[in-house]
Short mmCIF file of C-alpha atoms and ligand atoms in Angstrom, two decimals:
data_model
loop_
_atom_site.label_atom_id
_atom_site.label_comp_id
_atom_site.label_asym_id
_atom_site.label_seq_id
_atom_site.Cartn_x
_atom_site.Cartn_y
_atom_site.Cartn_z
CA MET A 1 -18.85 31.71 205.59
CA ILE A 2 -17.07 29.70 202.88
CA SER A 3 -14.83 31.93 200.79
CA GLN A 4 -13.02 31.53 197.50
CA MET A 5 -9.22 31.72 197.25
CA ILE A 6 -9.62 34.98 195.42
CA GLY A 7 -12.57 37.21 194.51
CA VAL A 8 -12.60 39.08 191.20
CA GLY A 9 -14.92 41.86 190.09
CA THR A 10 -14.92 43.84 186.86
CA SER A 11 -16.73 46.89 185.58
CA HIS A 12 -16.36 49.42 182.75
CA ALA A 13 -16.47 53.14 182.01
CA LYS A 14 -19.47 55.05 180.69
CA VAL A 15 -20.09 58.08 178.54
CA ILE A 16 -23.09 60.33 179.15
CA LEU A 17 -24.56 61.08 175.73
CA ILE A 18 -27.03 63.67 176.94
CA GLY A 19 -28.67 64.98 180.11
CA GLU A 20 -25.73 65.43 182.50
CA HIS A 21 -26.56 67.94 185.24
CA ALA A 22 -30.21 68.08 184.12
CA VAL A 23 -30.52 64.51 185.47
CA VAL A 24 -29.76 65.82 188.96
CA TYR A 25 -33.01 67.88 188.70
CA GLY A 26 -35.20 64.98 187.52
CA GLN A 27 -34.75 65.36 183.77
CA PRO A 28 -34.03 62.28 181.63
CA ALA A 29 -30.50 61.38 180.56
CA ILE A 30 -28.88 58.79 178.30
CA ALA A 31 -25.54 57.13 178.94
CA MET A 32 -23.80 54.21 177.28
CA PRO A 33 -21.17 51.73 178.42
CA LEU A 34 -17.57 51.95 177.18
CA PRO A 35 -16.59 48.27 177.27
CA ASN A 36 -12.93 48.86 176.33
CA LEU A 37 -12.19 50.98 179.37
CA THR A 38 -12.32 48.62 182.32
CA VAL A 39 -11.43 48.12 185.93
CA THR A 40 -10.70 44.79 187.61
CA ALA A 41 -10.55 44.37 191.38
CA THR A 42 -8.98 41.21 192.82
CA LEU A 43 -9.34 40.38 196.51
CA ARG A 44 -6.80 37.99 198.01
CA PRO A 45 -6.35 36.96 201.64
CA ALA A 46 -3.01 38.09 203.14
CA PHE A 47 -1.07 37.32 206.34
CA ARG A 48 -1.21 40.90 207.51
CA GLY A 49 -2.66 44.29 206.75
CA GLN A 50 -5.56 45.58 204.70
CA VAL A 51 -3.70 46.70 201.61
CA LEU A 52 -4.92 48.47 198.49
CA ASP A 53 -2.67 48.03 195.50
CA GLY A 54 -3.67 50.02 192.44
CA ASN A 55 -2.19 52.05 189.56
CA HIS A 56 -3.35 55.21 191.33
CA PHE A 57 -2.68 54.32 194.96
CA HIS A 58 -0.85 51.82 197.14
CA GLY A 59 -1.00 51.45 200.88
CA GLU A 60 -2.85 50.42 204.00
CA LEU A 61 -6.60 51.06 203.91
CA ASN A 62 -6.40 53.29 206.99
CA GLU A 63 -3.51 55.38 205.72
CA ILE A 64 -4.68 55.98 202.20
CA GLY A 65 -5.22 59.54 200.88
CA ALA A 66 -8.41 61.53 201.39
CA ASN A 67 -9.17 61.40 197.66
CA ILE A 68 -10.20 57.77 197.99
CA GLU A 69 -12.17 58.11 201.21
CA GLY A 70 -15.26 56.90 199.33
CA LEU A 71 -13.50 53.67 198.41
CA ARG A 72 -12.26 53.22 201.98
CA GLN A 73 -15.76 53.63 203.40
CA LEU A 74 -17.13 51.19 200.83
CA ILE A 75 -14.57 48.53 201.80
CA LEU A 76 -15.28 49.03 205.52
CA ARG A 77 -19.00 48.55 204.82
CA LEU A 78 -18.33 45.41 202.76
CA LEU A 79 -16.12 43.93 205.51
CA ASP A 80 -18.92 44.68 207.93
CA LYS A 81 -21.54 43.07 205.74
CA PHE A 82 -19.56 39.84 205.60
CA GLY A 83 -18.84 39.97 209.35
CA VAL A 84 -15.04 40.17 208.93
CA PRO A 85 -14.00 43.72 209.95
CA ASP A 86 -10.46 42.56 210.80
CA MET A 87 -9.89 40.39 207.72
CA THR A 88 -6.37 40.82 206.32
CA PHE A 89 -6.20 41.12 202.56
CA THR A 90 -4.68 42.65 199.48
CA LEU A 91 -7.10 44.29 197.07
CA SER A 92 -5.44 44.81 193.68
CA ILE A 93 -6.99 47.28 191.27
CA GLU A 94 -6.09 47.39 187.61
CA THR A 95 -7.70 49.97 185.41
CA ASN A 96 -7.30 51.83 182.14
CA ILE A 97 -10.16 54.26 182.88
CA PRO A 98 -8.82 57.81 183.22
CA GLN A 99 -9.62 59.17 186.68
CA GLU A 100 -11.83 62.21 187.26
CA ARG A 101 -12.63 62.76 183.60
CA GLY A 102 -16.41 62.21 183.70
CA LEU A 103 -16.09 58.68 182.33
CA GLY A 104 -17.39 56.92 185.43
CA ALA A 105 -14.04 55.78 186.89
CA SER A 106 -15.18 56.03 190.50
CA ALA A 107 -18.54 54.28 190.02
CA ALA A 108 -16.82 51.54 187.98
CA LEU A 109 -14.22 51.07 190.71
CA ALA A 110 -16.90 50.86 193.40
CA THR A 111 -18.86 48.30 191.38
CA ALA A 112 -15.75 46.18 190.65
CA VAL A 113 -14.74 46.19 194.33
CA THR A 114 -18.27 45.27 195.45
CA LYS A 115 -18.35 42.39 192.97
CA ALA A 116 -14.90 41.20 194.12
CA PHE A 117 -16.08 40.96 197.76
CA PHE A 118 -19.36 39.22 196.88
CA ASN A 119 -17.46 36.85 194.60
CA TYR A 120 -14.86 36.14 197.32
CA PHE A 121 -17.61 35.26 199.78
CA ASN A 122 -19.46 33.17 197.19
CA THR A 123 -22.55 35.34 197.51
CA GLY A 124 -24.96 36.36 194.75
CA LEU A 125 -25.13 40.12 194.21
CA SER A 126 -28.52 41.61 193.40
CA GLU A 127 -28.87 44.81 191.38
CA THR A 128 -30.26 46.57 194.46
CA GLU A 129 -27.24 45.57 196.53
CA ARG A 130 -24.79 46.54 193.77
CA THR A 131 -26.39 49.98 193.52
CA TYR A 132 -26.52 50.35 197.30
CA PHE A 133 -22.80 49.63 197.77
CA THR A 134 -21.72 51.65 194.71
CA ASP A 135 -23.71 54.61 196.07
CA ILE A 136 -21.78 54.51 199.36
CA GLU A 137 -18.60 55.37 197.45
CA GLU A 138 -20.29 57.72 194.98
CA THR A 139 -22.01 59.77 197.70
CA ILE A 140 -18.68 60.50 199.40
CA THR A 141 -16.80 61.13 196.15
CA HIS A 142 -19.48 63.11 194.28
CA GLY A 143 -21.87 64.56 196.85
CA SER A 144 -25.38 63.55 195.86
CA PRO A 145 -25.08 61.52 192.66
CA SER A 146 -28.12 60.98 190.45
CA GLY A 147 -27.25 57.27 190.11
CA LEU A 148 -26.71 57.51 186.34
CA ASP A 149 -23.02 56.55 186.55
CA ALA A 150 -23.74 53.63 188.88
CA ALA A 151 -26.43 52.36 186.50
CA THR A 152 -24.30 52.56 183.35
CA VAL A 153 -21.00 51.08 184.58
CA HIS A 154 -22.80 47.77 184.87
CA ALA A 155 -24.94 47.99 181.71
CA THR A 156 -24.37 46.34 178.35
CA ASN A 157 -26.71 48.65 176.38
CA PRO A 158 -27.42 52.38 176.44
CA VAL A 159 -29.43 53.41 179.48
CA TRP A 160 -32.40 55.78 179.60
CA PHE A 161 -32.39 57.17 183.11
CA VAL A 162 -34.63 59.34 185.27
CA LYS A 163 -33.40 59.74 188.86
CA ASN A 164 -35.22 57.51 191.35
CA LYS A 165 -37.77 56.56 188.66
CA ILE A 166 -36.60 54.91 185.46
CA MET A 167 -33.58 52.88 184.48
CA GLN A 168 -34.27 51.27 181.15
CA SER A 169 -31.84 49.85 178.62
CA PHE A 170 -32.70 50.27 174.96
CA ASP A 171 -31.34 49.30 171.55
CA MET A 172 -30.14 51.98 169.22
CA HIS A 173 -29.78 51.58 165.49
CA LEU A 174 -27.37 54.33 164.69
CA SER A 175 -24.70 54.25 162.03
CA GLY A 176 -22.06 56.49 163.51
CA THR A 177 -18.96 56.53 165.66
CA LEU A 178 -18.09 58.43 168.80
CA VAL A 179 -14.68 59.96 169.31
CA ILE A 180 -14.08 60.63 172.98
CA ALA A 181 -11.28 62.94 174.04
CA ASP A 182 -9.71 63.75 177.39
CA THR A 183 -8.80 67.40 178.02
CA GLY A 184 -6.22 66.22 180.54
CA ILE A 185 -7.86 68.44 183.16
CA HIS A 186 -9.55 66.81 186.12
CA GLY A 187 -13.33 67.16 185.97
CA GLN A 188 -14.78 68.45 189.22
CA THR A 189 -18.21 67.00 189.79
CA ILE A 190 -18.96 68.60 193.16
CA ARG A 191 -17.79 72.02 191.93
CA ALA A 192 -19.65 71.73 188.63
CA ILE A 193 -22.87 70.80 190.41
CA SER A 194 -22.48 73.78 192.74
CA VAL A 195 -21.97 76.14 189.76
CA ILE A 196 -25.49 75.26 188.59
CA LYS A 197 -26.93 75.46 192.12
CA GLU A 198 -25.54 79.01 192.35
CA GLN A 199 -27.05 79.91 188.97
CA LEU A 200 -30.41 78.67 190.20
CA LYS A 201 -30.14 80.95 193.25
CA ILE A 202 -29.24 83.98 191.14
CA ASN A 203 -31.61 83.47 188.23
CA PHE A 204 -33.99 80.60 188.86
CA ASP A 205 -36.35 80.97 185.89
CA GLU A 206 -33.73 81.21 183.16
CA THR A 207 -31.51 78.51 184.67
CA TYR A 208 -34.39 76.11 185.21
CA ALA A 209 -35.56 76.70 181.63
CA GLN A 210 -32.09 75.63 180.43
CA ILE A 211 -32.24 72.50 182.59
CA GLU A 212 -35.65 71.65 181.09
CA HIS A 213 -34.25 72.35 177.63
CA LEU A 214 -31.51 69.76 178.27
CA GLY A 215 -34.23 67.30 179.31
CA SER A 216 -36.14 67.88 176.08
CA LEU A 217 -32.89 67.34 174.13
CA SER A 218 -32.64 63.92 175.83
CA ASP A 219 -36.10 63.02 174.46
CA GLU A 220 -35.02 64.08 170.97
CA VAL A 221 -31.68 62.25 171.22
CA ARG A 222 -33.43 59.03 172.13
CA LEU A 223 -35.65 59.29 169.04
CA ALA A 224 -32.69 60.14 166.81
CA LEU A 225 -30.74 57.15 168.16
CA VAL A 226 -33.60 54.75 167.60
CA ASN A 227 -34.50 56.13 164.15
CA ASN A 228 -30.89 56.36 162.88
CA GLN A 229 -30.72 60.11 162.28
CA PRO A 230 -27.00 60.85 162.79
CA ALA A 231 -27.02 64.38 161.30
CA TYR A 232 -29.88 65.48 163.56
CA LEU A 233 -28.23 63.76 166.51
CA GLY A 234 -25.05 65.75 165.90
CA GLU A 235 -27.03 69.02 166.01
CA LEU A 236 -28.66 67.96 169.27
CA PHE A 237 -25.28 67.20 170.84
CA SER A 238 -23.87 70.59 169.80
CA GLU A 239 -26.95 72.35 171.14
CA ALA A 240 -26.50 70.51 174.47
CA HIS A 241 -22.89 71.71 174.61
CA ARG A 242 -23.96 75.33 174.03
CA THR A 243 -26.53 75.01 176.82
CA LEU A 244 -24.06 73.42 179.26
CA ARG A 245 -21.55 76.15 178.40
CA SER A 246 -24.07 78.86 179.13
CA LEU A 247 -24.83 77.14 182.45
CA GLY A 248 -21.14 77.62 183.29
CA VAL A 249 -19.90 74.02 183.35
CA SER A 250 -17.72 73.98 180.25
CA HIS A 251 -14.03 74.92 180.13
CA PRO A 252 -11.97 76.72 177.45
CA ARG A 253 -10.18 73.43 176.67
CA LEU A 254 -13.48 71.62 176.22
CA ASP A 255 -14.73 74.41 173.93
CA LYS A 256 -11.48 74.23 171.95
CA LEU A 257 -11.83 70.49 171.42
CA VAL A 258 -15.51 70.83 170.46
CA THR A 259 -14.59 73.44 167.83
CA ALA A 260 -11.67 71.35 166.53
CA ALA A 261 -13.96 68.33 166.13
CA ILE A 262 -16.60 70.30 164.22
CA ASN A 263 -13.94 71.83 161.95
CA ALA A 264 -12.65 68.31 161.25
CA GLY A 265 -16.09 67.18 160.04
CA ALA A 266 -17.88 65.98 163.18
CA LEU A 267 -21.68 66.01 163.00
CA GLY A 268 -21.78 67.44 166.50
CA ALA A 269 -19.78 67.53 169.71
CA LYS A 270 -20.26 68.21 173.41
CA LEU A 271 -18.70 67.87 176.83
CA THR A 272 -19.62 64.71 178.70
CA GLY A 273 -19.96 64.18 182.44
CA ALA A 274 -19.80 66.99 184.95
CA GLY A 275 -17.55 69.25 182.85
CA VAL A 276 -15.30 72.06 184.17
CA GLY A 277 -12.56 69.89 182.62
CA GLY A 278 -12.84 66.18 181.99
CA ALA A 279 -13.87 64.77 178.63
CA MET A 280 -15.85 65.61 175.49
CA PHE A 281 -17.03 63.55 172.55
CA ALA A 282 -17.73 64.13 168.88
CA LEU A 283 -20.08 62.20 166.62
CA ALA A 284 -18.48 61.02 163.36
CA LYS A 285 -20.36 59.65 160.35
CA ASN A 286 -18.17 56.58 160.17
CA ASN A 287 -14.89 55.07 161.40
CA ASN A 288 -12.78 56.84 158.74
CA ASP A 289 -14.14 60.24 159.74
CA ALA A 290 -13.60 59.23 163.35
CA ILE A 291 -9.87 58.77 162.71
CA THR A 292 -9.63 62.21 161.05
CA ILE A 293 -11.49 63.77 163.98
CA ALA A 294 -9.33 61.96 166.55
CA ASN A 295 -6.20 63.31 164.81
CA ALA A 296 -7.63 66.83 164.89
CA LEU A 297 -8.47 66.45 168.59
CA ASN A 298 -4.95 65.25 169.36
CA ALA A 299 -3.53 68.21 167.40
CA ALA A 300 -5.79 70.54 169.42
CA GLY A 301 -4.27 69.29 172.67
CA ALA A 302 -6.37 66.26 173.71
CA GLN A 303 -4.42 64.12 176.14
CA ASN A 304 -5.99 60.92 174.87
CA THR A 305 -8.71 59.88 172.43
CA TRP A 306 -10.86 56.75 172.11
CA ILE A 307 -13.01 55.62 169.20
CA GLN A 308 -16.30 53.91 170.01
CA PRO A 309 -18.62 52.72 167.20
CA LEU A 310 -22.28 53.23 168.10
CA SER A 311 -23.87 50.29 166.36
C1 MEV B 1 -23.04 65.93 186.53
C2 MEV B 1 -23.71 64.56 186.64
O1 MEV B 1 -24.98 64.65 185.99
C3 MEV B 1 -22.92 63.49 185.93
C4 MEV B 1 -21.58 63.15 186.50
O2 MEV B 1 -20.97 62.07 185.77
C5 MEV B 1 -23.90 64.26 188.11
C6 MEV B 1 -24.83 63.07 188.36
O3 MEV B 1 -25.58 62.64 187.48
O4 MEV B 1 -24.79 62.60 189.50
#
């Protein structure tokens, strides 16, 4: 196989606007790309070793910590696919996506690494293959992912997603700005998913009704995005946060940031991603309001904030 001197792959973060958790049970969800938070993987041949060199880890592939087992398994599968299990290389990873905050860092990393290998071996990468390889990492890191993260870290538009059924990008026409804030606490996808599984065991009817309610909020959010109804959209986001909180996947720090955003003039706010830590976002009317809200979030203890216009 003819290879390039180096192989480069990039991908970006995502924010789930609505439908997290409910998407695991077949309800629709909407997520959008965050193009300013990116990851770049660069694969270079080396004289010895199979070395990962990233901001969050450095070392031999076989000695790397258990927290990146998903990435290790993905790389082994890629080496296998290209028939070079013993290839010696350095894989450099540069990223500004915060890890384990529900912003798609692991799916973005898996996609960037997959692209770097395909690029190195001069091979076209189909969407099916990209999803297949990204899922190898995601399944180990997150248990049984819905596929929403994997779909959105490669998208250029918002994605309407129903597990194993629909993945559709759509245009929104909303005047408004998102302010995303990091609680500084690691989100815990596997734990958060099991919180809801437990709730279903204890009280199926009520829990399932809440999951369906989140699904119906996704329908409404899509309409509000397309019809430019920011005030209504804000209410829908806040209602989703209340529902996720009553399902047990919020966190006092997330609730504090949601309240701070609303008090600072946000139209609505909610956690995003799996919750139990991680990130939240607020919807601001415009960029000026977004700055005021970001300041309020920082004052309320956010570790970091990002402003993302919606139009
Ligand atoms: C909690 C969840 O809905 C989102 C995690 O980013 C899990 C999933 O969709 O796989």
